[in-house]
Coordinates of C-alpha atoms in Angstrom, one line a residue:
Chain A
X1 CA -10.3 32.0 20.9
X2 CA -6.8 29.7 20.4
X3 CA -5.0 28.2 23.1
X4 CA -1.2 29.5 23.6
X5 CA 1.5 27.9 25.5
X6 CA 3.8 29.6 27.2
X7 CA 6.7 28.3 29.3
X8 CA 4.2 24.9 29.8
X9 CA 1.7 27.1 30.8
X10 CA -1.4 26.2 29.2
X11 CA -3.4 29.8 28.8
X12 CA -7.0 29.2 28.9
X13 CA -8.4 30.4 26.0
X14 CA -8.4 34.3 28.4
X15 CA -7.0 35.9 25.4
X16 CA -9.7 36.7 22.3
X17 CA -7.3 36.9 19.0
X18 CA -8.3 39.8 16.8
X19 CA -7.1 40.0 13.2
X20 CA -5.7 43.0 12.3
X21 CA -4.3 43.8 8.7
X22 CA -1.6 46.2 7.7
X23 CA -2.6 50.0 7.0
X24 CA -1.6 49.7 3.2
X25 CA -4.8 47.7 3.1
X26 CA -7.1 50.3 3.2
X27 CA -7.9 53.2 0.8
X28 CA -8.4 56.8 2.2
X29 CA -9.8 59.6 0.2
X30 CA -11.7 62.4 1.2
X31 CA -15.1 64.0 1.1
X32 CA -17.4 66.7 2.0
X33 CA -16.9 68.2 5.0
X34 CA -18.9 67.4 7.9
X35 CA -21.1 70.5 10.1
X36 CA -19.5 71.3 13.0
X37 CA -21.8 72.3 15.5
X38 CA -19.5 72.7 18.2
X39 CA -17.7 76.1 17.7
X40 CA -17.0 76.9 21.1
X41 CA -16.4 74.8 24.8
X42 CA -19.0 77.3 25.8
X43 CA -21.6 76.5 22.9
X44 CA -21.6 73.2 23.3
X45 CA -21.8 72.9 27.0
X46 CA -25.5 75.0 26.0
X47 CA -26.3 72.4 23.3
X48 CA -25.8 69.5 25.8
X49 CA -28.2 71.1 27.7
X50 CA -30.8 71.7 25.9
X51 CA -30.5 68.1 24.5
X52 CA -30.5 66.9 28.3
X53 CA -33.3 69.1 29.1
X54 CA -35.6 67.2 25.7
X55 CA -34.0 64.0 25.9
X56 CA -32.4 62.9 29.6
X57 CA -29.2 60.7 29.5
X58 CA -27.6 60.9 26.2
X59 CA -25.6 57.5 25.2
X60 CA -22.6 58.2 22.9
X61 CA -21.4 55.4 21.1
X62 CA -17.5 54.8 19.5
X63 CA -15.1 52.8 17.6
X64 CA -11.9 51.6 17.8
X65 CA -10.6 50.9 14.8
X66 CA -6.7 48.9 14.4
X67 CA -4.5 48.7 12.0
X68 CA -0.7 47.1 11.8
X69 CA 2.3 48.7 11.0
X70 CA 5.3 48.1 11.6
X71 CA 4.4 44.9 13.3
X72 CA 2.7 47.3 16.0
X73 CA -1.3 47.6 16.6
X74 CA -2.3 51.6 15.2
X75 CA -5.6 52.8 16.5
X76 CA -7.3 55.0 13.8
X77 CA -8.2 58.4 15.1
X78 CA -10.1 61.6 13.8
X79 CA -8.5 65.1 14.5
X80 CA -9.9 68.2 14.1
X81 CA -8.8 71.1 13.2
X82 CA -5.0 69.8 13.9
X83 CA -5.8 69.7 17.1
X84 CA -7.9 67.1 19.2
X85 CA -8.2 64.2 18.5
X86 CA -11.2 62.1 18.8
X87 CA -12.7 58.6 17.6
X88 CA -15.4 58.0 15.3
X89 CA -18.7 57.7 16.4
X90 CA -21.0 59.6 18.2
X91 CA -24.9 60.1 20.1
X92 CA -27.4 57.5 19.5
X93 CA -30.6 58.8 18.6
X94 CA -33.6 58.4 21.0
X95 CA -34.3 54.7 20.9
X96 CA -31.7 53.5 18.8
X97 CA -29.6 50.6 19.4
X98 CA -25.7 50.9 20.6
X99 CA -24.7 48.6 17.1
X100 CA -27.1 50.1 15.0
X101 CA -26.1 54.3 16.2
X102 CA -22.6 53.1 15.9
X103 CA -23.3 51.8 12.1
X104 CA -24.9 54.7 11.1
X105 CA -22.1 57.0 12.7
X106 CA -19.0 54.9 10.5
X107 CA -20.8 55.4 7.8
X108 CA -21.6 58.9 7.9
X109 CA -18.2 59.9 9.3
X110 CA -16.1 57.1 7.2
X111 CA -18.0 55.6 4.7
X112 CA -17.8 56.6 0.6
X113 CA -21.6 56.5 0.5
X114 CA -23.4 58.1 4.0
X115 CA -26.4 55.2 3.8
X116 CA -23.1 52.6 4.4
X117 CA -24.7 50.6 2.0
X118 CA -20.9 50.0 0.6
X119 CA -19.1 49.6 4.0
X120 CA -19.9 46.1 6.8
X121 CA -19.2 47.5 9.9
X122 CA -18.9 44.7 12.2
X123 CA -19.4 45.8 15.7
X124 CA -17.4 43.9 18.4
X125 CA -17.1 43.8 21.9
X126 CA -17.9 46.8 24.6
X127 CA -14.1 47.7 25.7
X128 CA -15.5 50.2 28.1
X129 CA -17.7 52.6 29.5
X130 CA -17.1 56.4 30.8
X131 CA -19.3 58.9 32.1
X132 CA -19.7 62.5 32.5
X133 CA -21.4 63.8 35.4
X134 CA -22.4 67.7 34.6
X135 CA -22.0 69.7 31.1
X136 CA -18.0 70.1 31.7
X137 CA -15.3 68.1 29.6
X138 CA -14.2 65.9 32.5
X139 CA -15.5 62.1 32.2
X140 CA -15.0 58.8 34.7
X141 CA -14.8 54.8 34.4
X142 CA -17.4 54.8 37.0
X143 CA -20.1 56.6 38.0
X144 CA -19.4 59.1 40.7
X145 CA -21.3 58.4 44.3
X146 CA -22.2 62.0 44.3
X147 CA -23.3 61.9 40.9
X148 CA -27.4 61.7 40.8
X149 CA -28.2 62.1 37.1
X150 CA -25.2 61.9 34.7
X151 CA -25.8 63.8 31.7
X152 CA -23.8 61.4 29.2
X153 CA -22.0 57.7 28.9
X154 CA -19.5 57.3 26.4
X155 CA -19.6 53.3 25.5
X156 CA -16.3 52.2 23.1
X157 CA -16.6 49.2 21.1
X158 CA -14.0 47.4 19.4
X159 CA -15.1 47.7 15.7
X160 CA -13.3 44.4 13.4
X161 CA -11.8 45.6 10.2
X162 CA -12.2 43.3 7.2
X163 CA -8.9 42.8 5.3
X164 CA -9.3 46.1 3.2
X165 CA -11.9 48.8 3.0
X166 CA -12.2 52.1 1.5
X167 CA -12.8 54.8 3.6
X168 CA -13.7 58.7 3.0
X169 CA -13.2 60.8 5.5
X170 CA -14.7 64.4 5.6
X171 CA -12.5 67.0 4.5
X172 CA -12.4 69.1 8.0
X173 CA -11.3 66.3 9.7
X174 CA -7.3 64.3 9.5
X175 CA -7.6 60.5 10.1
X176 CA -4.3 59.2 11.6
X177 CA -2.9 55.8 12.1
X178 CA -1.6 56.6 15.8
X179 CA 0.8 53.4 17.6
X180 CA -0.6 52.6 20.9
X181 CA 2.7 53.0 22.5
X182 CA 2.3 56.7 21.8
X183 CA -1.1 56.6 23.0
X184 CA -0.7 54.8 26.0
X185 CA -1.1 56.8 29.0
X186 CA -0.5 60.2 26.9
X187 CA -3.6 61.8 28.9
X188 CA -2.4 65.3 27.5
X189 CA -2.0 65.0 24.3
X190 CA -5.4 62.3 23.6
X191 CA -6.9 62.8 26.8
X192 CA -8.3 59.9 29.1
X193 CA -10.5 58.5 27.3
X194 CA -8.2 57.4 24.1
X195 CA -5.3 57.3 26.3
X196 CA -6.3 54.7 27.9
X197 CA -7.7 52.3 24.6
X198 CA -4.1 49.9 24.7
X199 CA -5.1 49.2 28.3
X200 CA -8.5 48.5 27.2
X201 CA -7.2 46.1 24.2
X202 CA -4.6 44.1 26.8
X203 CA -7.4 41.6 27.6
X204 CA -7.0 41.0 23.5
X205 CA -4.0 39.3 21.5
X206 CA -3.4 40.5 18.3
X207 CA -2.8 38.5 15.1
X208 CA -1.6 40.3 12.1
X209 CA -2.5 39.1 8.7
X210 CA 0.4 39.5 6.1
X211 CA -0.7 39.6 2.5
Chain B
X1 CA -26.1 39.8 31.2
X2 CA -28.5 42.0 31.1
X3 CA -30.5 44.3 29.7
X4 CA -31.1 48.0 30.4
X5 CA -33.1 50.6 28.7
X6 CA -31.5 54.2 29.3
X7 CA -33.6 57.2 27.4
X8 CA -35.2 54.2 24.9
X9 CA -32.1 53.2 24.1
X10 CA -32.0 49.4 24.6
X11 CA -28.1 48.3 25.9
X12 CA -27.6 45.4 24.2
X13 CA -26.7 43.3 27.0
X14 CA -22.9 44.5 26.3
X15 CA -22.4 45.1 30.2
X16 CA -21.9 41.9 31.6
X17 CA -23.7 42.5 35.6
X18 CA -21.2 41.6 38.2
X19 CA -22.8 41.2 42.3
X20 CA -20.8 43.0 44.7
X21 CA -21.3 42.5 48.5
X22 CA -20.9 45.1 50.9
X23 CA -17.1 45.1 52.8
X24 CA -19.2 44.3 56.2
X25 CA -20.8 41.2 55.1
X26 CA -16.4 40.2 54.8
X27 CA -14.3 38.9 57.9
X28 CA -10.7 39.5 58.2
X29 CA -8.1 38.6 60.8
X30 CA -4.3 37.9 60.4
X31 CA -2.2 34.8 59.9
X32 CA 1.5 34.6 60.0
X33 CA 3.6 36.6 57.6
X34 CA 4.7 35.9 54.1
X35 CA 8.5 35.4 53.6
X36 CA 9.6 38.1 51.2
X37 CA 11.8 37.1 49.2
X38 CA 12.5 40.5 47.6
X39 CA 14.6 42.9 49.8
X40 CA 15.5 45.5 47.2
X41 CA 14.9 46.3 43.6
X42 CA 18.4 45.2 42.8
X43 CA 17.8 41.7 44.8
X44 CA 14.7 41.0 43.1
X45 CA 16.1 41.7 39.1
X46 CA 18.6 39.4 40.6
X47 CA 16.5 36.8 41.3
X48 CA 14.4 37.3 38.1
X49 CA 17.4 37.5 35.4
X50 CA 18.0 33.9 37.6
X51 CA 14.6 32.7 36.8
X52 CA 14.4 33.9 33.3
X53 CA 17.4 31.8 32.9
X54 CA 16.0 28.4 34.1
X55 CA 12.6 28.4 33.6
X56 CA 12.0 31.9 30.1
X57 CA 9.0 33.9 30.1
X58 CA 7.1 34.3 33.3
X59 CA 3.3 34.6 34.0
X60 CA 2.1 36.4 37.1
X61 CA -1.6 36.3 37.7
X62 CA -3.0 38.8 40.1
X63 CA -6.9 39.7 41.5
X64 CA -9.6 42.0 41.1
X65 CA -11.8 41.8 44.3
X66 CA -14.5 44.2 44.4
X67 CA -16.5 44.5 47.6
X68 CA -19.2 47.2 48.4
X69 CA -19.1 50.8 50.6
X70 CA -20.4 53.6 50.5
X71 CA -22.4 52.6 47.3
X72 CA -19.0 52.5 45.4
X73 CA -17.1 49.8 44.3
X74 CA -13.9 49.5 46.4
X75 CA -10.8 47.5 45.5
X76 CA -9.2 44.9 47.7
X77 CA -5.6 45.8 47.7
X78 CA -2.7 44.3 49.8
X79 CA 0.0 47.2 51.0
X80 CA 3.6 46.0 51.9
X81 CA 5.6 47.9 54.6
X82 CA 3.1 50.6 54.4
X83 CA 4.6 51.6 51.1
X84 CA 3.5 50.2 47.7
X85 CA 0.4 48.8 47.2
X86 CA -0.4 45.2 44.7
X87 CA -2.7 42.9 43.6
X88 CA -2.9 39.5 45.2
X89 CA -1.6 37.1 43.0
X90 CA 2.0 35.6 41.9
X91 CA 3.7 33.6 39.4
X92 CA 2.6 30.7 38.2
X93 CA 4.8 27.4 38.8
X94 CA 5.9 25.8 35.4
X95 CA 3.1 23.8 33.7
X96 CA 0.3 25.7 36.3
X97 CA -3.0 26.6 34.4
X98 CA -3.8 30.8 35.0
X99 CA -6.8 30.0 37.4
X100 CA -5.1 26.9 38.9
X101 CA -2.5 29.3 39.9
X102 CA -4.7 31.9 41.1
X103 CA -6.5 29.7 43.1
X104 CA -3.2 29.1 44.8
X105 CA -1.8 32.4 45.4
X106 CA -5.1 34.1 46.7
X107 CA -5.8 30.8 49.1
X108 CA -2.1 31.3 50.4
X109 CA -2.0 35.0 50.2
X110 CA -5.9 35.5 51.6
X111 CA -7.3 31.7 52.8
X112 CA -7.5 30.7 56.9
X113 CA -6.0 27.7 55.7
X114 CA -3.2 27.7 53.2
X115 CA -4.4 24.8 50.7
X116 CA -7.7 26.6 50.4
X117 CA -10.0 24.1 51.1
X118 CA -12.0 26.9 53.0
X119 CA -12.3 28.9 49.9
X120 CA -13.9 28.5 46.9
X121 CA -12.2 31.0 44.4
X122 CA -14.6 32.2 41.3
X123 CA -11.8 33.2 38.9
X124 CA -13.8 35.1 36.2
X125 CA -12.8 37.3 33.4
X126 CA -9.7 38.3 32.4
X127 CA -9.6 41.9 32.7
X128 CA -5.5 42.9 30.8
X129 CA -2.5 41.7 30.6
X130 CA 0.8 44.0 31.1
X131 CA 4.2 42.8 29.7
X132 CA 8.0 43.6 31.3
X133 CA 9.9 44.0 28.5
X134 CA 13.0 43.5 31.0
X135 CA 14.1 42.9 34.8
X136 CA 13.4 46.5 35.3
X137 CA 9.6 47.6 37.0
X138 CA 8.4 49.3 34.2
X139 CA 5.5 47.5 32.0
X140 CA 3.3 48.2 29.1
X141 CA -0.3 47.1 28.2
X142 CA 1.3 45.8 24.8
X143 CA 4.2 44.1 23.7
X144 CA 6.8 47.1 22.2
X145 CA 7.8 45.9 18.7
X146 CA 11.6 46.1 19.9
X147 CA 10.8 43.1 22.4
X148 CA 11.7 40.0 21.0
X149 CA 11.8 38.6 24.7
X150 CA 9.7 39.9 27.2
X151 CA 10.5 39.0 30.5
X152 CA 7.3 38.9 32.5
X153 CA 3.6 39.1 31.6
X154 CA 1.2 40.0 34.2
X155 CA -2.6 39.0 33.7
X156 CA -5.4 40.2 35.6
X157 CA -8.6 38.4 36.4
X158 CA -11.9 39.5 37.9
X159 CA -12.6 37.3 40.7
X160 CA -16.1 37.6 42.1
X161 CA -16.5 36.9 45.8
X162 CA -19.1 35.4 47.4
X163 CA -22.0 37.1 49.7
X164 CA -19.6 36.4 52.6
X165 CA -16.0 35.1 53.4
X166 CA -13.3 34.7 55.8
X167 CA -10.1 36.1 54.6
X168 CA -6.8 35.5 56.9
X169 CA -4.1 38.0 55.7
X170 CA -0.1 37.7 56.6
X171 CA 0.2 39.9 59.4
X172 CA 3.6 41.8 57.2
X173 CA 0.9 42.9 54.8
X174 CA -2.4 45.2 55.3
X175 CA -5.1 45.1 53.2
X176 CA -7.1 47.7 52.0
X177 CA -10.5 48.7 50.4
X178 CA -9.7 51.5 48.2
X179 CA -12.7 53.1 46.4
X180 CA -12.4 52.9 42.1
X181 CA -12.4 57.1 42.5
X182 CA -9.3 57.1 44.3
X183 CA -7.4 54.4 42.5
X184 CA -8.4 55.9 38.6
X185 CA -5.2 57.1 37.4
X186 CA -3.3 57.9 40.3
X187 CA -0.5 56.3 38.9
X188 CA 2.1 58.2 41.7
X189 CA 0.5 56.4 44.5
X190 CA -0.7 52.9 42.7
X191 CA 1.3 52.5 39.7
X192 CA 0.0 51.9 36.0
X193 CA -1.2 48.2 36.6
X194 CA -3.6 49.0 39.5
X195 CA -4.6 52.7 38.3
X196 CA -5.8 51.5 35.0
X197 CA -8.2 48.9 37.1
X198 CA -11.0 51.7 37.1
X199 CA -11.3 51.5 33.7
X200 CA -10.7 47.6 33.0
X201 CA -13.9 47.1 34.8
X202 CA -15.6 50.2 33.2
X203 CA -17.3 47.2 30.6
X204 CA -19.3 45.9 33.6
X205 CA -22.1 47.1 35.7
X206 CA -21.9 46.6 39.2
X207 CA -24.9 45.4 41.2
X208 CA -24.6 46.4 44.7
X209 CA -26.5 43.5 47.1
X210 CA -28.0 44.9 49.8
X211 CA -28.3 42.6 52.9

């Protein structure tokens, strides 16, 4: 927390100050490539409910990951098959914790070594929550008054880079360093959920680290 | 803060709880209207490129009141000449703290009595913050790099009501409760600032009080 001025006006300490380090920080190399389950829309709409059927409410859990360049905030994203995009993370396991699901995820998805016995992944605060009502793609901020049992929340985290890292990303997925002014409010191309991450990190003021 | 348990998975407190009353339990009548100062676009860049001049960056700081129906979180909105729709709020006067300056826009905007005394304001967290990079209406949840001197910056702060409360509101403005389902991105009819509310306040959980 730091205390800015601006025009005499004392700001209160609203603003949380992340660090965030430049992009040629980090190391990416790649390695085996991760099972897709999810072949089809169609596929996976029959996985989710099976899952719902064993397991109720699913929580999925997810990172947002920053980087600078070009004296701009970049918001590391997976994409598949040159096409979606999506960020890392993914479903907690029946009675595992948000932090500890969200971990184990970076580290299988990002880590050199799966265990994550290499990689400190320092799990921030909750930037949001959104949920999907039935088995179909479409997911709200809120929980829809219609909407009896949800079958999924999606929680996003703000996940603290330390000043470098290696990461190793599987070989059927891209990682991209994406600006938040192309993200912001590009629905189509990132869909809501990631689209709307810079509005999320507003509350937040940026400090970038030079080396 | 508290703490939930969905499917085993314990939530680790990351949902801070906030209380929200149902719109009944409020009171509203009218007082006389606000001066507006802003006649057209072109009149009110005027006025700010004049500002900017004497005084440099400007903070606004705006509301998020919640209130209760239908079992769905509804936000308080004020509409001007049945057109556009905005927070309460304003700018700040030169050397005013954020919630010192809150205080005094919603007691003069939404108070019986102008100096508030009949109000007590709980200015809570701050939700984003929204910069104009110029004296045009267009903002963005970030500063773009090519800014060297934004013009405005808008911050947003939850503001939790009490169980009850008289509001008085300037009889040449209406307000509104407009449910989180209708305002989440319906940028056309709300603009970007108060669309992108739904999801500011996806990070809490709302507790409905029952009377």
């Amino acid at each position: 927390m730091g205390e800015e001025v601006i025009n005499g006006n004392i700001l209160e300490s609203t603003n949380p100050v992340v660090d965030i380090y430049p992009l040629s920080n980090y190391v990416f190399s790649s390695k085996q490539p991760l099972i897709h389950r999810d072949e089809t829309l169609a596929e996976r709409a029959q996985r989710m409910k099976a899952n719902y059927g064993s397991y109720g409410l699913r929580t999925r859990v997810e990172a947002v990951l920053l980087v600078e360049l070009l004296k701009h905030p970049h918001l590391l994203l997976l994409q598949v098959k040159n096409s979606f995009f999506k960020l890392p993370g993914g479903r907690l396991r029946p009675g595992e914790s948000e932090i500890d699901g969200l971990k184990r995820k970076l580290s299988s998805k990002l880590s050199i070594n799966e265990d994550g016995f290499d990689t400190k992944w320092e799990v921030g605060e909750c930037l949001g929550k959104w949920w999907r009502p039935d088995f179909e793609t479409i997911m709200y901020p809120y929980l829809p008054t219609s909407v009896r049992k949800p079958k999924e929340c999606t929680k996003l985290f703000l996940v603290k880079l330390p000043m470098t890292q290696k990461f190793s990303v599987p070989k059927n997925l891209k990682m991209l360093a994406v600006p938040l002014f192309e993200i912001h409010e590009n629905y189509k191309t990132y869909g809501s959920v990631i689209a709307g991450v810079p509005q999320l990190l507003s509350r937040f003021s940026f400090n970038v680290v030079e080396n």
